[in-house]
PDB file of C-alpha atoms in Angstrom:
ATOM      1  CA  MET A 697       8.434 -31.700   7.309  1.00 62.00           C
ATOM      2  CA  ARG A 698       6.064 -28.798   7.952  1.00 75.00           C
ATOM      3  CA  LYS A 699       5.065 -26.514   5.102  1.00 89.00           C
ATOM      4  CA  ILE A 700       6.748 -23.102   5.228  1.00 91.00           C
ATOM      5  CA  CYS A 701       4.812 -19.826   5.122  1.00 95.00           C
ATOM      6  CA  ILE A 702       5.275 -16.117   5.768  1.00 97.00           C
ATOM      7  CA  LEU A 703       3.189 -14.169   8.266  1.00 98.00           C
ATOM      8  CA  ALA A 704       2.403 -11.214   5.993  1.00 98.00           C
ATOM      9  CA  VAL A 705       1.208  -7.927   7.501  1.00 97.00           C
ATOM     10  CA  ASP A 706      -0.008  -4.697   5.890  1.00 95.00           C
ATOM     11  CA  VAL A 707       0.041  -1.735   8.290  1.00 93.00           C
ATOM     12  CA  GLY A 708      -2.391   0.963   7.136  1.00 85.00           C
ATOM     13  CA  GLY A 709      -3.562   4.200   8.693  1.00 79.00           C
ATOM     14  CA  THR A 710      -7.059   2.888   9.467  1.00 83.00           C
ATOM     15  CA  SER A 711      -6.552  -0.881   9.654  1.00 89.00           C
ATOM     16  CA  ILE A 712      -3.934  -3.611   9.937  1.00 93.00           C
ATOM     17  CA  LYS A 713      -4.337  -6.668   7.700  1.00 95.00           C
ATOM     18  CA  LEU A 714      -2.664 -10.033   8.029  1.00 96.00           C
ATOM     19  CA  ALA A 715      -2.584 -13.389   6.256  1.00 97.00           C
ATOM     20  CA  LEU A 716      -0.451 -16.489   5.962  1.00 97.00           C
ATOM     21  CA  ILE A 717       1.071 -16.816   2.484  1.00 96.00           C
ATOM     22  CA  SER A 718       2.921 -19.929   1.322  1.00 93.00           C
ATOM     23  CA  SER A 719       6.440 -19.705  -0.080  1.00 88.00           C
ATOM     24  CA  GLU A 720       4.934 -20.428  -3.529  1.00 88.00           C
ATOM     25  CA  GLY A 721       2.768 -17.327  -3.217  1.00 88.00           C
ATOM     26  CA  HIS A 722      -0.562 -18.932  -2.327  1.00 90.00           C
ATOM     27  CA  TYR A 723      -2.901 -17.307   0.183  1.00 91.00           C
ATOM     28  CA  ILE A 724      -3.754 -19.883   2.846  1.00 94.00           C
ATOM     29  CA  LYS A 725      -7.528 -19.900   2.964  1.00 93.00           C
ATOM     30  CA  GLY A 726      -9.169 -18.713   6.160  1.00 93.00           C
ATOM     31  CA  THR A 727      -6.112 -16.891   7.533  1.00 95.00           C
ATOM     32  CA  PHE A 728      -6.926 -13.329   6.448  1.00 95.00           C
ATOM     33  CA  ARG A 729      -7.497 -11.051   9.437  1.00 94.00           C
ATOM     34  CA  LYS A 730      -8.180  -7.338   9.692  1.00 92.00           C
ATOM     35  CA  THR A 731      -8.367  -5.102  12.732  1.00 90.00           C
ATOM     36  CA  PRO A 732      -9.218  -1.386  12.826  1.00 88.00           C
ATOM     37  CA  VAL A 733      -6.559   0.983  14.129  1.00 86.00           C
ATOM     38  CA  ASN A 734      -6.520   4.684  14.930  1.00 82.00           C
ATOM     39  CA  SER A 735      -3.065   5.783  13.821  1.00 77.00           C
ATOM     40  CA  MET A 736      -3.337   8.882  16.002  1.00 85.00           C
ATOM     41  CA  SER A 737      -3.837   6.867  19.202  1.00 85.00           C
ATOM     42  CA  GLY A 738      -1.345   6.426  22.021  1.00 88.00           C
ATOM     43  CA  ARG A 739       1.436   3.862  21.939  1.00 87.00           C
ATOM     44  CA  GLU A 740      -0.301   1.016  23.790  1.00 90.00           C
ATOM     45  CA  GLU A 741      -3.636   1.639  22.055  1.00 89.00           C
ATOM     46  CA  ILE A 742      -1.850   0.823  18.799  1.00 89.00           C
ATOM     47  CA  LEU A 743       0.556  -1.879  19.986  1.00 90.00           C
ATOM     48  CA  ARG A 744      -1.972  -3.941  21.954  1.00 91.00           C
ATOM     49  CA  PRO A 745      -4.286  -4.867  19.040  1.00 90.00           C
ATOM     50  CA  PHE A 746      -1.305  -5.048  16.671  1.00 92.00           C
ATOM     51  CA  ILE A 747       0.553  -7.610  18.788  1.00 94.00           C
ATOM     52  CA  GLY A 748      -2.737  -9.406  19.417  1.00 94.00           C
ATOM     53  CA  LEU A 749      -3.256  -9.758  15.663  1.00 95.00           C
ATOM     54  CA  LEU A 750       0.271 -11.144  15.199  1.00 96.00           C
ATOM     55  CA  LYS A 751      -0.344 -13.681  17.984  1.00 96.00           C
ATOM     56  CA  GLU A 752      -3.546 -14.723  16.244  1.00 95.00           C
ATOM     57  CA  GLY A 753      -1.615 -15.222  13.000  1.00 96.00           C
ATOM     58  CA  LEU A 754       1.012 -17.392  14.693  1.00 96.00           C
ATOM     59  CA  ARG A 755      -1.703 -19.409  16.417  1.00 95.00           C
ATOM     60  CA  SER A 756      -3.474 -19.916  13.073  1.00 95.00           C
ATOM     61  CA  ALA A 757      -0.227 -21.244  11.560  1.00 95.00           C
ATOM     62  CA  SER A 758       0.287 -23.630  14.461  1.00 94.00           C
ATOM     63  CA  GLU A 759      -3.264 -24.978  14.168  1.00 94.00           C
ATOM     64  CA  ARG A 760      -2.634 -25.739  10.485  1.00 94.00           C
ATOM     65  CA  GLY A 761       0.739 -27.381  11.102  1.00 93.00           C
ATOM     66  CA  LEU A 762       2.588 -24.601   9.263  1.00 94.00           C
ATOM     67  CA  GLU A 763       6.039 -23.230  10.017  1.00 94.00           C
ATOM     68  CA  VAL A 764       6.234 -19.412   9.984  1.00 95.00           C
ATOM     69  CA  LYS A 765       9.653 -18.734   8.467  1.00 95.00           C
ATOM     70  CA  ALA A 766       9.490 -14.964   8.978  1.00 96.00           C
ATOM     71  CA  ILE A 767       7.198 -12.020   9.655  1.00 97.00           C
ATOM     72  CA  GLY A 768       7.030  -9.507   6.817  1.00 97.00           C
ATOM     73  CA  LEU A 769       5.524  -6.081   7.415  1.00 97.00           C
ATOM     74  CA  ALA A 770       4.494  -3.587   4.731  1.00 96.00           C
ATOM     75  CA  VAL A 771       4.684  -0.176   6.421  1.00 93.00           C
ATOM     76  CA  PRO A 772       4.167   3.475   5.478  1.00 88.00           C
ATOM     77  CA  GLY A 773       7.176   5.783   5.423  1.00 84.00           C
ATOM     78  CA  PRO A 774       9.300   7.417   6.544  1.00 87.00           C
ATOM     79  CA  PHE A 775      10.726   4.265   8.112  1.00 90.00           C
ATOM     80  CA  ASP A 776      14.204   2.882   8.797  1.00 93.00           C
ATOM     81  CA  LEU A 777      13.588  -0.479   7.141  1.00 94.00           C
ATOM     82  CA  GLU A 778      16.906  -2.021   8.113  1.00 93.00           C
ATOM     83  CA  ARG A 779      16.619  -1.263  11.829  1.00 92.00           C
ATOM     84  CA  GLY A 780      12.824  -1.487  12.092  1.00 93.00           C
ATOM     85  CA  ILE A 781      12.300   2.043  13.417  1.00 94.00           C
ATOM     86  CA  SER A 782       9.350   4.270  12.494  1.00 91.00           C
ATOM     87  CA  PHE A 783       9.917   7.963  11.801  1.00 92.00           C
ATOM     88  CA  MET A 784       6.335   8.793  10.883  1.00 87.00           C
ATOM     89  CA  GLU A 785       4.866  11.984  12.280  1.00 82.00           C
ATOM     90  CA  HIS A 786       1.706  12.367  10.164  1.00 77.00           C
ATOM     91  CA  LYS A 787       0.385   9.063  11.573  1.00 81.00           C
ATOM     92  CA  PHE A 788       1.547   6.551  14.177  1.00 87.00           C
ATOM     93  CA  SER A 789       3.396   9.455  15.783  1.00 87.00           C
ATOM     94  CA  SER A 790       3.263   7.727  19.194  1.00 88.00           C
ATOM     95  CA  LEU A 791       5.556   5.026  17.745  1.00 88.00           C
ATOM     96  CA  TYR A 792       8.139   7.552  16.532  1.00 90.00           C
ATOM     97  CA  GLY A 793      11.696   6.372  17.171  1.00 91.00           C
ATOM     98  CA  LEU A 794      10.694   2.980  18.589  1.00 91.00           C
ATOM     99  CA  ASN A 795      12.504  -0.165  17.507  1.00 94.00           C
ATOM    100  CA  LEU A 796       9.465  -2.156  16.399  1.00 94.00           C
ATOM    101  CA  ARG A 797      11.528  -5.210  15.475  1.00 94.00           C
ATOM    102  CA  LYS A 798      12.685  -5.576  19.086  1.00 94.00           C
ATOM    103  CA  ILE A 799       9.218  -4.846  20.492  1.00 94.00           C
ATOM    104  CA  ILE A 800       7.570  -7.455  18.239  1.00 95.00           C
ATOM    105  CA  ALA A 801      10.194 -10.109  19.004  1.00 95.00           C
ATOM    106  CA  ARG A 802       9.984  -9.506  22.760  1.00 94.00           C
ATOM    107  CA  ARG A 803       6.203  -9.461  23.023  1.00 95.00           C
ATOM    108  CA  LEU A 804       5.792 -12.527  20.824  1.00 95.00           C
ATOM    109  CA  GLY A 805       8.555 -14.405  22.626  1.00 94.00           C
ATOM    110  CA  LEU A 806      10.528 -14.996  19.438  1.00 94.00           C
ATOM    111  CA  ARG A 807      14.157 -16.033  19.362  1.00 89.00           C
ATOM    112  CA  GLU A 808      16.624 -13.173  19.004  1.00 81.00           C
ATOM    113  CA  LYS A 809      17.456 -13.723  15.331  1.00 88.00           C
ATOM    114  CA  PHE A 810      13.975 -14.613  14.105  1.00 94.00           C
ATOM    115  CA  PRO A 811      13.572 -12.746  10.767  1.00 96.00           C
ATOM    116  CA  ILE A 812      11.270  -9.736  10.943  1.00 96.00           C
ATOM    117  CA  VAL A 813      11.369  -7.839   7.646  1.00 96.00           C
ATOM    118  CA  PHE A 814      10.094  -4.308   6.970  1.00 97.00           C
ATOM    119  CA  LYS A 815       9.405  -2.908   3.491  1.00 96.00           C
ATOM    120  CA  LEU A 816       7.452   0.139   2.295  1.00 95.00           C
ATOM    121  CA  ASP A 817       3.773  -0.518   1.645  1.00 93.00           C
ATOM    122  CA  SER A 818       3.846   1.063  -1.827  1.00 94.00           C
ATOM    123  CA  TRP A 819       6.686  -1.312  -2.803  1.00 96.00           C
ATOM    124  CA  ALA A 820       4.734  -4.257  -1.430  1.00 97.00           C
ATOM    125  CA  PHE A 821       1.695  -3.310  -3.490  1.00 97.00           C
ATOM    126  CA  VAL A 822       3.495  -3.088  -6.840  1.00 97.00           C
ATOM    127  CA  VAL A 823       5.531  -6.253  -6.150  1.00 97.00           C
ATOM    128  CA  GLY A 824       2.318  -8.102  -5.239  1.00 96.00           C
ATOM    129  CA  GLU A 825       0.599  -6.965  -8.418  1.00 97.00           C
ATOM    130  CA  ALA A 826       3.570  -7.949 -10.577  1.00 96.00           C
ATOM    131  CA  TRP A 827       3.831 -11.351  -8.870  1.00 94.00           C
ATOM    132  CA  ARG A 828       0.201 -12.386  -8.405  1.00 93.00           C
ATOM    133  CA  GLY A 829      -1.959  -9.602  -9.855  1.00 94.00           C
ATOM    134  CA  VAL A 830      -3.013  -7.637 -12.937  1.00 96.00           C
ATOM    135  CA  ALA A 831       0.530  -6.336 -13.597  1.00 97.00           C
ATOM    136  CA  ARG A 832       1.947  -9.837 -14.080  1.00 96.00           C
ATOM    137  CA  GLY A 833       4.007 -10.079 -17.262  1.00 96.00           C
ATOM    138  CA  TYR A 834       4.608  -6.330 -17.639  1.00 98.00           C
ATOM    139  CA  LYS A 835       8.141  -4.912 -17.585  1.00 97.00           C
ATOM    140  CA  ARG A 836       7.717  -1.250 -16.626  1.00 98.00           C
ATOM    141  CA  ILE A 837       5.057  -0.703 -13.985  1.00 98.00           C
ATOM    142  CA  ILE A 838       3.831   2.203 -11.891  1.00 98.00           C
ATOM    143  CA  GLY A 839       1.872   1.228  -8.789  1.00 97.00           C
ATOM    144  CA  ILE A 840      -0.262   3.874  -7.088  1.00 96.00           C
ATOM    145  CA  THR A 841      -2.107   3.560  -3.781  1.00 95.00           C
ATOM    146  CA  LEU A 842      -4.819   6.051  -2.857  1.00 94.00           C
ATOM    147  CA  GLY A 843      -6.032   6.318   0.712  1.00 90.00           C
ATOM    148  CA  MET A 844      -5.073   8.449   3.703  1.00 85.00           C
ATOM    149  CA  GLY A 845      -2.168   9.523   1.501  1.00 89.00           C
ATOM    150  CA  LEU A 846      -0.800   8.920  -1.989  1.00 94.00           C
ATOM    151  CA  GLY A 847       1.686   6.064  -2.270  1.00 93.00           C
ATOM    152  CA  SER A 848       3.654   5.129  -5.370  1.00 96.00           C
ATOM    153  CA  ALA A 849       6.326   2.748  -6.605  1.00 97.00           C
ATOM    154  CA  PHE A 850       8.102   2.140  -9.895  1.00 98.00           C
ATOM    155  CA  MET A 851       9.194  -1.260 -11.157  1.00 97.00           C
ATOM    156  CA  VAL A 852      11.506  -2.231 -14.021  1.00 97.00           C
ATOM    157  CA  ASP A 853      12.037  -5.877 -14.996  1.00 96.00           C
ATOM    158  CA  GLY A 854      10.764  -7.194 -11.676  1.00 93.00           C
ATOM    159  CA  HIS A 855      12.706  -4.797  -9.444  1.00 95.00           C
ATOM    160  CA  VAL A 856      11.493  -1.730  -7.544  1.00 97.00           C
ATOM    161  CA  VAL A 857      13.503   1.328  -8.618  1.00 97.00           C
ATOM    162  CA  THR A 858      13.837   4.678  -6.842  1.00 95.00           C
ATOM    163  CA  LYS A 859      15.823   6.509  -9.478  1.00 94.00           C
ATOM    164  CA  GLY A 860      16.310   6.548 -13.235  1.00 93.00           C
ATOM    165  CA  PRO A 861      14.635   8.172 -16.258  1.00 93.00           C
ATOM    166  CA  GLY A 862      11.159   9.383 -15.351  1.00 93.00           C
ATOM    167  CA  VAL A 863      11.372   8.186 -11.747  1.00 96.00           C
ATOM    168  CA  PRO A 864      10.869  11.060  -9.281  1.00 95.00           C
ATOM    169  CA  PRO A 865      13.173  11.100  -6.215  1.00 93.00           C
ATOM    170  CA  GLU A 866      12.520   7.945  -4.128  1.00 92.00           C
ATOM    171  CA  GLY A 867       9.705   7.060  -6.543  1.00 95.00           C
ATOM    172  CA  TRP A 868       7.417   9.506  -4.740  1.00 94.00           C
ATOM    173  CA  LEU A 869       4.461  11.117  -6.500  1.00 96.00           C
ATOM    174  CA  TRP A 870       2.736  12.468  -3.387  1.00 93.00           C
ATOM    175  CA  ASN A 871       4.810  15.668  -3.292  1.00 92.00           C
ATOM    176  CA  LEU A 872       4.604  16.552  -6.984  1.00 94.00           C
ATOM    177  CA  PRO A 873       3.640  20.241  -7.232  1.00 92.00           C
ATOM    178  CA  TYR A 874       0.067  21.044  -8.204  1.00 92.00           C
ATOM    179  CA  GLU A 875      -1.540  24.509  -8.241  1.00 90.00           C
ATOM    180  CA  GLY A 876       0.449  25.981  -5.374  1.00 89.00           C
ATOM    181  CA  GLY A 877       0.252  22.817  -3.300  1.00 92.00           C
ATOM    182  CA  ILE A 878       1.102  19.153  -3.794  1.00 95.00           C
ATOM    183  CA  LEU A 879      -0.655  16.320  -5.588  1.00 96.00           C
ATOM    184  CA  GLU A 880      -1.512  14.417  -2.386  1.00 94.00           C
ATOM    185  CA  ASP A 881      -3.540  17.405  -1.138  1.00 94.00           C
ATOM    186  CA  ARG A 882      -5.983  16.934  -4.005  1.00 95.00           C
ATOM    187  CA  VAL A 883      -6.336  13.177  -4.580  1.00 96.00           C
ATOM    188  CA  SER A 884      -6.017  11.572  -1.128  1.00 94.00           C
ATOM    189  CA  ARG A 885      -8.728  11.254   1.520  1.00 93.00           C
ATOM    190  CA  ARG A 886      -8.339  14.798   2.815  1.00 93.00           C
ATOM    191  CA  GLY A 887      -8.507  16.303  -0.674  1.00 96.00           C
ATOM    192  CA  ILE A 888     -11.670  14.440  -1.636  1.00 97.00           C
ATOM    193  CA  VAL A 889     -13.411  15.208   1.667  1.00 97.00           C
ATOM    194  CA  LYS A 890     -12.444  18.895   1.423  1.00 97.00           C
ATOM    195  CA  ARG A 891     -13.553  19.271  -2.199  1.00 97.00           C
ATOM    196  CA  TYR A 892     -16.931  17.638  -1.569  1.00 97.00           C
ATOM    197  CA  LYS A 893     -17.497  19.959   1.384  1.00 97.00           C
ATOM    198  CA  GLU A 894     -16.661  22.964  -0.800  1.00 97.00           C
ATOM    199  CA  LEU A 895     -19.334  21.891  -3.280  1.00 97.00           C
ATOM    200  CA  THR A 896     -22.067  20.820  -0.843  1.00 97.00           C
ATOM    201  CA  GLY A 897     -21.295  22.062   2.672  1.00 96.00           C
ATOM    202  CA  GLU A 898     -21.369  18.425   3.859  1.00 96.00           C
ATOM    203  CA  GLU A 899     -18.374  16.687   5.408  1.00 96.00           C
ATOM    204  CA  LEU A 900     -18.561  13.008   4.529  1.00 96.00           C
ATOM    205  CA  GLU A 901     -16.077  10.142   4.436  1.00 95.00           C
ATOM    206  CA  VAL A 902     -14.766   9.111   1.015  1.00 96.00           C
ATOM    207  CA  LYS A 903     -16.711   5.842   1.078  1.00 95.00           C
ATOM    208  CA  GLU A 904     -20.011   7.714   1.380  1.00 97.00           C
ATOM    209  CA  ILE A 905     -19.006  10.238  -1.307  1.00 98.00           C
ATOM    210  CA  ALA A 906     -18.161   7.353  -3.635  1.00 97.00           C
ATOM    211  CA  LEU A 907     -21.436   5.549  -2.896  1.00 97.00           C
ATOM    212  CA  ARG A 908     -23.306   8.718  -3.808  1.00 97.00           C
ATOM    213  CA  GLY A 909     -21.277   8.923  -7.003  1.00 97.00           C
ATOM    214  CA  PHE A 910     -22.201   5.368  -7.971  1.00 97.00           C
ATOM    215  CA  HIS A 911     -25.841   6.396  -7.483  1.00 97.00           C
ATOM    216  CA  GLY A 912     -25.437   9.375  -9.807  1.00 96.00           C
ATOM    217  CA  ASP A 913     -24.884  12.239  -7.350  1.00 97.00           C
ATOM    218  CA  ARG A 914     -23.679  15.174  -9.474  1.00 97.00           C
ATOM    219  CA  ASN A 915     -21.305  16.634  -6.896  1.00 98.00           C
ATOM    220  CA  SER A 916     -19.713  13.278  -6.103  1.00 98.00           C
ATOM    221  CA  LEU A 917     -19.178  12.628  -9.791  1.00 98.00           C
ATOM    222  CA  LYS A 918     -17.583  16.059 -10.160  1.00 98.00           C
ATOM    223  CA  VAL A 919     -15.162  15.399  -7.280  1.00 98.00           C
ATOM    224  CA  PHE A 920     -13.957  12.099  -8.759  1.00 98.00           C
ATOM    225  CA  GLU A 921     -13.856  13.532 -12.279  1.00 98.00           C
ATOM    226  CA  GLU A 922     -11.421  16.123 -10.916  1.00 97.00           C
ATOM    227  CA  VAL A 923      -9.388  13.426  -9.139  1.00 97.00           C
ATOM    228  CA  GLY A 924      -8.940  11.554 -12.436  1.00 97.00           C
ATOM    229  CA  LEU A 925      -8.084  14.727 -14.323  1.00 97.00           C
ATOM    230  CA  ILE A 926      -5.510  15.906 -11.767  1.00 97.00           C
ATOM    231  CA  LEU A 927      -3.924  12.462 -11.418  1.00 97.00           C
ATOM    232  CA  GLY A 928      -3.756  12.119 -15.183  1.00 96.00           C
ATOM    233  CA  LYS A 929      -2.117  15.509 -15.727  1.00 95.00           C
ATOM    234  CA  CYS A 930       0.569  14.867 -13.106  1.00 95.00           C
ATOM    235  CA  LEU A 931       1.129  11.257 -14.126  1.00 95.00           C
ATOM    236  CA  LYS A 932       1.474  12.140 -17.791  1.00 95.00           C
ATOM    237  CA  LEU A 933       4.558  14.278 -17.114  1.00 91.00           C
ATOM    238  CA  VAL A 934       6.221  11.348 -15.346  1.00 95.00           C
ATOM    239  CA  ALA A 935       4.987   8.589 -17.659  1.00 97.00           C
ATOM    240  CA  MET A 936       6.125  10.277 -20.871  1.00 96.00           C
ATOM    241  CA  GLU A 937       9.689   9.857 -19.611  1.00 96.00           C
ATOM    242  CA  PHE A 938       9.388   6.613 -17.612  1.00 97.00           C
ATOM    243  CA  LYS A 939       7.485   4.882 -20.441  1.00 97.00           C
ATOM    244  CA  PRO A 940       5.397   2.407 -18.399  1.00 98.00           C
ATOM    245  CA  ASP A 941       3.490  -0.400 -20.049  1.00 97.00           C
ATOM    246  CA  CYS A 942       1.196  -0.816 -17.018  1.00 98.00           C
ATOM    247  CA  ILE A 943      -0.208   1.454 -14.300  1.00 98.00           C
ATOM    248  CA  VAL A 944      -2.088  -0.279 -11.495  1.00 98.00           C
ATOM    249  CA  PHE A 945      -4.130   1.335  -8.705  1.00 97.00           C
ATOM    250  CA  GLY A 946      -4.621   0.100  -5.145  1.00 95.00           C
ATOM    251  CA  GLY A 947      -5.575   1.529  -1.759  1.00 91.00           C
ATOM    252  CA  GLN A 948      -9.095   1.889  -0.435  1.00 90.00           C
ATOM    253  CA  ILE A 949      -9.979   4.932  -2.597  1.00 95.00           C
ATOM    254  CA  SER A 950      -9.178   2.883  -5.699  1.00 95.00           C
ATOM    255  CA  LYS A 951     -12.364   0.930  -4.994  1.00 95.00           C
ATOM    256  CA  ALA A 952     -13.963   4.001  -6.626  1.00 96.00           C
ATOM    257  CA  PHE A 953     -11.725   3.584  -9.711  1.00 97.00           C
ATOM    258  CA  ASN A 954     -14.674   3.492 -12.116  1.00 97.00           C
ATOM    259  CA  LEU A 955     -15.597   7.029 -11.021  1.00 98.00           C
ATOM    260  CA  PHE A 956     -12.263   8.528 -12.112  1.00 98.00           C
ATOM    261  CA  ARG A 957     -11.033   6.078 -14.769  1.00 97.00           C
ATOM    262  CA  ASP A 958     -12.313   7.924 -17.868  1.00 97.00           C
ATOM    263  CA  PRO A 959     -10.700  11.348 -17.245  1.00 97.00           C
ATOM    264  CA  LEU A 960      -7.519   9.605 -16.091  1.00 98.00           C
ATOM    265  CA  THR A 961      -7.382   7.521 -19.269  1.00 97.00           C
ATOM    266  CA  ARG A 962      -8.021  10.546 -21.483  1.00 96.00           C
ATOM    267  CA  GLU A 963      -5.106  12.420 -19.931  1.00 96.00           C
ATOM    268  CA  LEU A 964      -2.776   9.446 -20.421  1.00 97.00           C
ATOM    269  CA  ARG A 965      -3.692   8.593 -24.023  1.00 96.00           C
ATOM    270  CA  GLU A 966      -0.512  10.289 -25.300  1.00 94.00           C
ATOM    271  CA  VAL A 967       1.642   7.787 -23.365  1.00 96.00           C
ATOM    272  CA  HIS A 968       1.989   5.357 -26.274  1.00 95.00           C
ATOM    273  CA  THR A 969       3.919   2.705 -24.341  1.00 97.00           C
ATOM    274  CA  LEU A 970       0.989   2.232 -21.948  1.00 97.00           C
ATOM    275  CA  LYS A 971      -0.906  -1.002 -22.569  1.00 97.00           C
ATOM    276  CA  LYS A 972      -2.905  -1.276 -19.345  1.00 97.00           C
ATOM    277  CA  ILE A 973      -4.405   1.066 -16.735  1.00 97.00           C
ATOM    278  CA  ALA A 974      -6.178  -1.040 -14.142  1.00 96.00           C
ATOM    279  CA  GLN A 975      -7.614  -1.243 -10.662  1.00 96.00           C
ATOM    280  CA  SER A 976      -6.305  -4.102  -8.563  1.00 96.00           C
ATOM    281  CA  PRO A 977      -9.073  -6.679  -8.047  1.00 92.00           C
ATOM    282  CA  GLN A 978      -7.351  -7.788  -4.826  1.00 91.00           C
ATOM    283  CA  ILE A 979      -6.666  -4.480  -3.069  1.00 90.00           C
ATOM    284  CA  ASP A 980      -6.460  -6.056   0.402  1.00 90.00           C
ATOM    285  CA  LEU A 981      -4.269  -9.016  -0.605  1.00 93.00           C
ATOM    286  CA  SER A 982      -1.763  -7.466  -3.036  1.00 95.00           C
ATOM    287  CA  PRO A 983       0.454  -5.819  -0.373  1.00 95.00           C
ATOM    288  CA  LEU A 984       0.427  -9.135   1.524  1.00 97.00           C
ATOM    289  CA  TYR A 985       1.606 -11.025  -1.564  1.00 97.00           C
ATOM    290  CA  GLY A 986       4.223  -8.351  -2.181  1.00 97.00           C
ATOM    291  CA  ILE A 987       5.651  -8.314   1.336  1.00 97.00           C
ATOM    292  CA  THR A 988       5.788 -12.118   1.182  1.00 97.00           C
ATOM    293  CA  LYS A 989       7.864 -12.090  -2.004  1.00 96.00           C
ATOM    294  CA  MET A 990      10.220  -9.401  -0.688  1.00 96.00           C
ATOM    295  CA  THR A 991      10.598 -11.233   2.624  1.00 96.00           C
ATOM    296  CA  LEU A 992      11.468 -14.489   0.849  1.00 95.00           C
ATOM    297  CA  GLU A 993      14.042 -12.616  -1.251  1.00 94.00           C
ATOM    298  CA  GLU A 994      15.516 -11.072   1.893  1.00 92.00           C
ATOM    299  CA  LEU A 995      15.792 -14.475   3.575  1.00 91.00           C
ATOM    300  CA  SER A 996      17.557 -15.869   0.534  1.00 87.00           C
ATOM    301  CA  ARG A 997      19.910 -12.891   0.335  1.00 85.00           C
ATOM    302  CA  LYS A 998      20.860 -13.195   4.005  1.00 78.00           C
ATOM    303  CA  GLY A 999      21.299 -16.950   3.860  1.00 72.00           C
ATOM    304  CA  PHE A1000      18.401 -18.020   6.101  1.00 66.00           C
ATOM    305  CA  ARG A1001      17.374 -21.642   5.685  1.00 56.00           C
TER     306      ARG A1001
END
């Protein structure tokens, strides 16, 4: 009997990541793949490498004698998760309205009822951290992903929640008001790039700004100090009511966590329930673990064997 696994996929704005994860939650060594993607490209420019990556994942499973029980995809919103249809306009706009479940099944030659599961990427991140990461063992968790945008998810007793005390509508932090705009405008990629340009006249990518910060650049340090301060102020209002015991950060910008940790922590010191504020040490794998767990739960719920 062949060992069962999930083909786990994390669809990001700049890259698509994939790995085979066992049903026990173990990453199958050597199966991680990553391909760059321009989310503003045309339909085929996105679908061709995406489908190619999925084919590579299936081939990798076959070579290892593994049975892929389902494909699980962690995707940005807005997205009709049940039907597998993207309604994103800020990125992947060329895929707007397409039934991606049907496209994937057809191009991979899968049987009609082969399980293809879609869940939001922010949910996948927090589930992955609670299952296999630094949030394991905590009961009330806020997961935050910083990158092209600001993603967030709230978890209580092992379940993602989108309403309840302290939980903003849909669990979204990106649109919290801040100084005449919204929080995402200040702490995501565009906000960091814009603020650094205001201070220096240079337009650099976040990775380069962060590298300068780690080497002591005053303006870079100022930008990330402000990110921590702003995040902390907005989070405090939510956390005082939600009462988390853990807040965990993911997304590519969180690789610069040490540059904004101190002001963030200072702002959150009044949240007395909070025991841990941490950066995920497995930023690339956590959403893959999370989508695996949610896919397995979906299979069980729908009676797949």
